[in-house]
PDB file of C-alpha atoms in Angstrom:
ATOM      1  CA  GLN X   1    -220.116 -41.175  10.014  1.00 86.00           C
ATOM      2  CA  VAL X   2    -223.898 -41.561   9.919  1.00 95.00           C
ATOM      3  CA  GLN X   3    -226.055 -43.907  11.967  1.00 96.00           C
ATOM      4  CA  LEU X   4    -229.718 -44.838  11.754  1.00 97.00           C
ATOM      5  CA  VAL X   5    -231.113 -46.111  15.053  1.00 96.00           C
ATOM      6  CA  GLU X   6    -234.520 -47.750  15.127  1.00 96.00           C
ATOM      7  CA  SER X   7    -236.825 -48.247  18.085  1.00 95.00           C
ATOM      8  CA  GLY X   8    -240.381 -49.290  18.847  1.00 96.00           C
ATOM      9  CA  GLY X   9    -240.598 -52.884  17.674  1.00 93.00           C
ATOM     10  CA  GLY X  10    -242.129 -55.626  19.756  1.00 97.00           C
ATOM     11  CA  LEU X  11    -244.872 -58.191  20.158  1.00 98.00           C
ATOM     12  CA  VAL X  12    -248.515 -57.243  19.644  1.00 98.00           C
ATOM     13  CA  GLN X  13    -251.783 -59.078  19.137  1.00 98.00           C
ATOM     14  CA  ALA X  14    -253.587 -58.985  15.814  1.00 98.00           C
ATOM     15  CA  GLY X  15    -255.579 -55.790  15.493  1.00 98.00           C
ATOM     16  CA  GLY X  16    -253.172 -53.871  17.684  1.00 98.00           C
ATOM     17  CA  SER X  17    -250.838 -50.980  16.930  1.00 98.00           C
ATOM     18  CA  LEU X  18    -247.142 -50.208  17.095  1.00 98.00           C
ATOM     19  CA  ARG X  19    -245.078 -47.146  16.226  1.00 98.00           C
ATOM     20  CA  LEU X  20    -241.556 -47.437  14.863  1.00 98.00           C
ATOM     21  CA  SER X  21    -239.043 -44.606  14.990  1.00 98.00           C
ATOM     22  CA  CYS X  22    -235.743 -44.202  13.172  1.00 98.00           C
ATOM     23  CA  ALA X  23    -233.373 -41.379  14.060  1.00 98.00           C
ATOM     24  CA  ALA X  24    -230.434 -40.399  11.899  1.00 98.00           C
ATOM     25  CA  SER X  25    -227.341 -38.885  13.486  1.00 97.00           C
ATOM     26  CA  GLY X  26    -223.852 -37.868  12.445  1.00 95.00           C
ATOM     27  CA  SER X  27    -222.389 -35.473   9.919  1.00 94.00           C
ATOM     28  CA  ILE X  28    -225.677 -34.815   8.122  1.00 95.00           C
ATOM     29  CA  ARG X  29    -226.181 -31.970   5.691  1.00 94.00           C
ATOM     30  CA  SER X  30    -229.616 -33.019   4.459  1.00 94.00           C
ATOM     31  CA  ILE X  31    -231.820 -36.081   4.028  1.00 96.00           C
ATOM     32  CA  ASN X  32    -233.703 -36.901   0.847  1.00 96.00           C
ATOM     33  CA  ASP X  33    -236.122 -39.849   0.779  1.00 97.00           C
ATOM     34  CA  MET X  34    -236.693 -41.878   3.938  1.00 98.00           C
ATOM     35  CA  ALA X  35    -238.393 -45.252   3.868  1.00 98.00           C
ATOM     36  CA  TRP X  36    -239.343 -48.381   5.751  1.00 98.00           C
ATOM     37  CA  TYR X  37    -238.716 -51.858   4.384  1.00 98.00           C
ATOM     38  CA  ARG X  38    -239.479 -55.213   5.926  1.00 98.00           C
ATOM     39  CA  GLN X  39    -238.228 -58.751   5.558  1.00 98.00           C
ATOM     40  CA  ALA X  40    -240.081 -61.809   6.758  1.00 97.00           C
ATOM     41  CA  PRO X  41    -238.335 -65.184   7.193  1.00 92.00           C
ATOM     42  CA  GLY X  42    -237.718 -66.810   3.812  1.00 94.00           C
ATOM     43  CA  LYS X  43    -238.933 -63.775   1.877  1.00 96.00           C
ATOM     44  CA  GLN X  44    -237.299 -60.915   0.044  1.00 97.00           C
ATOM     45  CA  ARG X  45    -237.044 -57.475   1.601  1.00 97.00           C
ATOM     46  CA  GLU X  46    -239.981 -55.349   0.466  1.00 97.00           C
ATOM     47  CA  LEU X  47    -240.793 -51.663   0.505  1.00 98.00           C
ATOM     48  CA  VAL X  48    -243.446 -50.774   3.073  1.00 98.00           C
ATOM     49  CA  ALA X  49    -243.612 -46.990   2.769  1.00 98.00           C
ATOM     50  CA  ARG X  50    -241.549 -44.070   1.532  1.00 98.00           C
ATOM     51  CA  ILE X  51    -241.625 -40.328   2.208  1.00 98.00           C
ATOM     52  CA  THR X  52    -239.819 -37.520   0.398  1.00 97.00           C
ATOM     53  CA  ASN X  53    -238.267 -34.570   2.190  1.00 92.00           C
ATOM     54  CA  GLY X  54    -241.268 -32.574   0.976  1.00 93.00           C
ATOM     55  CA  GLY X  55    -243.694 -34.968   2.645  1.00 94.00           C
ATOM     56  CA  ASN X  56    -244.990 -36.915  -0.362  1.00 97.00           C
ATOM     57  CA  THR X  57    -245.730 -40.500   0.582  1.00 98.00           C
ATOM     58  CA  TYR X  58    -245.967 -43.909  -1.083  1.00 98.00           C
ATOM     59  CA  TYR X  59    -247.287 -47.150   0.428  1.00 98.00           C
ATOM     60  CA  GLY X  60    -247.079 -50.773  -0.508  1.00 97.00           C
ATOM     61  CA  ASP X  61    -250.449 -52.295  -1.402  1.00 97.00           C
ATOM     62  CA  SER X  62    -250.473 -54.616   1.611  1.00 96.00           C
ATOM     63  CA  VAL X  63    -250.301 -51.749   4.135  1.00 98.00           C
ATOM     64  CA  LYS X  64    -252.371 -49.017   2.492  1.00 98.00           C
ATOM     65  CA  GLY X  65    -254.983 -47.639   4.862  1.00 97.00           C
ATOM     66  CA  ARG X  66    -253.334 -49.263   7.916  1.00 98.00           C
ATOM     67  CA  PHE X  67    -249.825 -47.786   8.096  1.00 98.00           C
ATOM     68  CA  THR X  68    -248.787 -44.137   8.096  1.00 98.00           C
ATOM     69  CA  ILE X  69    -245.275 -42.850   7.442  1.00 98.00           C
ATOM     70  CA  SER X  70    -244.218 -39.428   8.675  1.00 98.00           C
ATOM     71  CA  ARG X  71    -241.004 -37.547   9.361  1.00 97.00           C
ATOM     72  CA  ASP X  72    -239.675 -34.755  11.532  1.00 97.00           C
ATOM     73  CA  ASN X  73    -236.979 -33.014   9.509  1.00 95.00           C
ATOM     74  CA  ALA X  74    -235.782 -30.996  12.499  1.00 95.00           C
ATOM     75  CA  LYS X  75    -235.059 -34.259  14.342  1.00 97.00           C
ATOM     76  CA  ASN X  76    -233.861 -36.234  11.295  1.00 97.00           C
ATOM     77  CA  THR X  77    -236.391 -38.873  12.271  1.00 98.00           C
ATOM     78  CA  VAL X  78    -238.879 -41.000  10.345  1.00 98.00           C
ATOM     79  CA  TYR X  79    -241.836 -42.774  11.929  1.00 98.00           C
ATOM     80  CA  LEU X  80    -244.090 -45.649  10.941  1.00 98.00           C
ATOM     81  CA  GLN X  81    -247.452 -45.844  12.668  1.00 98.00           C
ATOM     82  CA  MET X  82    -248.836 -49.343  12.205  1.00 98.00           C
ATOM     83  CA  ASN X  83    -252.505 -49.951  12.969  1.00 98.00           C
ATOM     84  CA  SER X  84    -254.779 -52.965  12.506  1.00 98.00           C
ATOM     85  CA  LEU X  85    -251.754 -55.229  12.525  1.00 98.00           C
ATOM     86  CA  LYS X  86    -252.031 -58.697  11.042  1.00 98.00           C
ATOM     87  CA  PRO X  87    -249.904 -61.822  11.609  1.00 97.00           C
ATOM     88  CA  GLU X  88    -248.593 -61.430   8.057  1.00 97.00           C
ATOM     89  CA  ASP X  89    -247.043 -58.104   9.094  1.00 98.00           C
ATOM     90  CA  THR X  90    -244.563 -60.059  11.203  1.00 98.00           C
ATOM     91  CA  ALA X  91    -241.069 -59.207   9.952  1.00 98.00           C
ATOM     92  CA  VAL X  92    -237.885 -57.332  10.690  1.00 98.00           C
ATOM     93  CA  TYR X  93    -238.481 -53.692   9.768  1.00 98.00           C
ATOM     94  CA  TYR X  94    -235.591 -51.627   8.431  1.00 98.00           C
ATOM     95  CA  CYS X  95    -235.421 -47.896   7.893  1.00 98.00           C
ATOM     96  CA  ARG X  96    -233.539 -46.526   4.895  1.00 98.00           C
ATOM     97  CA  ALA X  97    -232.453 -42.981   4.181  1.00 98.00           C
ATOM     98  CA  GLU X  98    -230.614 -41.200   1.403  1.00 97.00           C
ATOM     99  CA  ILE X  99    -228.339 -38.765   3.185  1.00 96.00           C
ATOM    100  CA  LEU X 100    -226.009 -36.000   2.071  1.00 95.00           C
ATOM    101  CA  THR X 101    -223.195 -35.615   4.565  1.00 93.00           C
ATOM    102  CA  THR X 102    -220.773 -32.791   5.165  1.00 90.00           C
ATOM    103  CA  THR X 103    -217.943 -34.833   3.664  1.00 89.00           C
ATOM    104  CA  VAL X 104    -219.454 -36.548   0.594  1.00 85.00           C
ATOM    105  CA  PRO X 105    -220.837 -34.413  -2.295  1.00 82.00           C
ATOM    106  CA  TYR X 106    -223.599 -36.874  -3.254  1.00 87.00           C
ATOM    107  CA  GLY X 107    -226.368 -38.801  -1.533  1.00 89.00           C
ATOM    108  CA  THR X 108    -225.534 -42.116   0.112  1.00 94.00           C
ATOM    109  CA  VAL X 109    -228.013 -44.767   1.226  1.00 97.00           C
ATOM    110  CA  TYR X 110    -227.907 -45.809   4.871  1.00 97.00           C
ATOM    111  CA  TRP X 111    -229.839 -48.589   6.606  1.00 97.00           C
ATOM    112  CA  GLY X 112    -230.913 -49.077  10.189  1.00 97.00           C
ATOM    113  CA  GLN X 113    -230.105 -52.216  12.134  1.00 96.00           C
ATOM    114  CA  GLY X 114    -233.656 -53.576  11.990  1.00 97.00           C
ATOM    115  CA  ALA X 115    -236.499 -53.838  14.485  1.00 97.00           C
ATOM    116  CA  GLN X 116    -238.454 -57.048  15.031  1.00 98.00           C
ATOM    117  CA  VAL X 117    -242.235 -56.753  14.813  1.00 98.00           C
ATOM    118  CA  THR X 118    -244.204 -59.848  15.759  1.00 98.00           C
ATOM    119  CA  VAL X 119    -247.987 -60.001  15.453  1.00 98.00           C
ATOM    120  CA  SER X 120    -249.701 -62.910  17.177  1.00 97.00           C
ATOM    121  CA  SER X 121    -253.044 -64.279  16.053  1.00 94.00           C
TER     122      SER X 121
END
């Protein structure tokens, strides 16, 4: 069994910063891509940022230059540093990881439970 546990959400004023963490645990052999998505009320879930196990990154246009994704492979953890936050960044943020376990011979996608980020104006 694999779990993704997120932490670091909260309430911040516009222009402020927050750092999200997502730690994977369980019967993990290796982790491929890790990513952060977000979903605002009444909107579809969207990709915020993605990072490969080699460290290559991709960002959505709305967060480029403000957010930074990183990972610590030894800790099976992905981070999202969010700077210069705007009210439109308000959403539930979900981490996603493609994980190879010790029991399944192919990668499986897992999701975290979600972390609320609220940016006040």
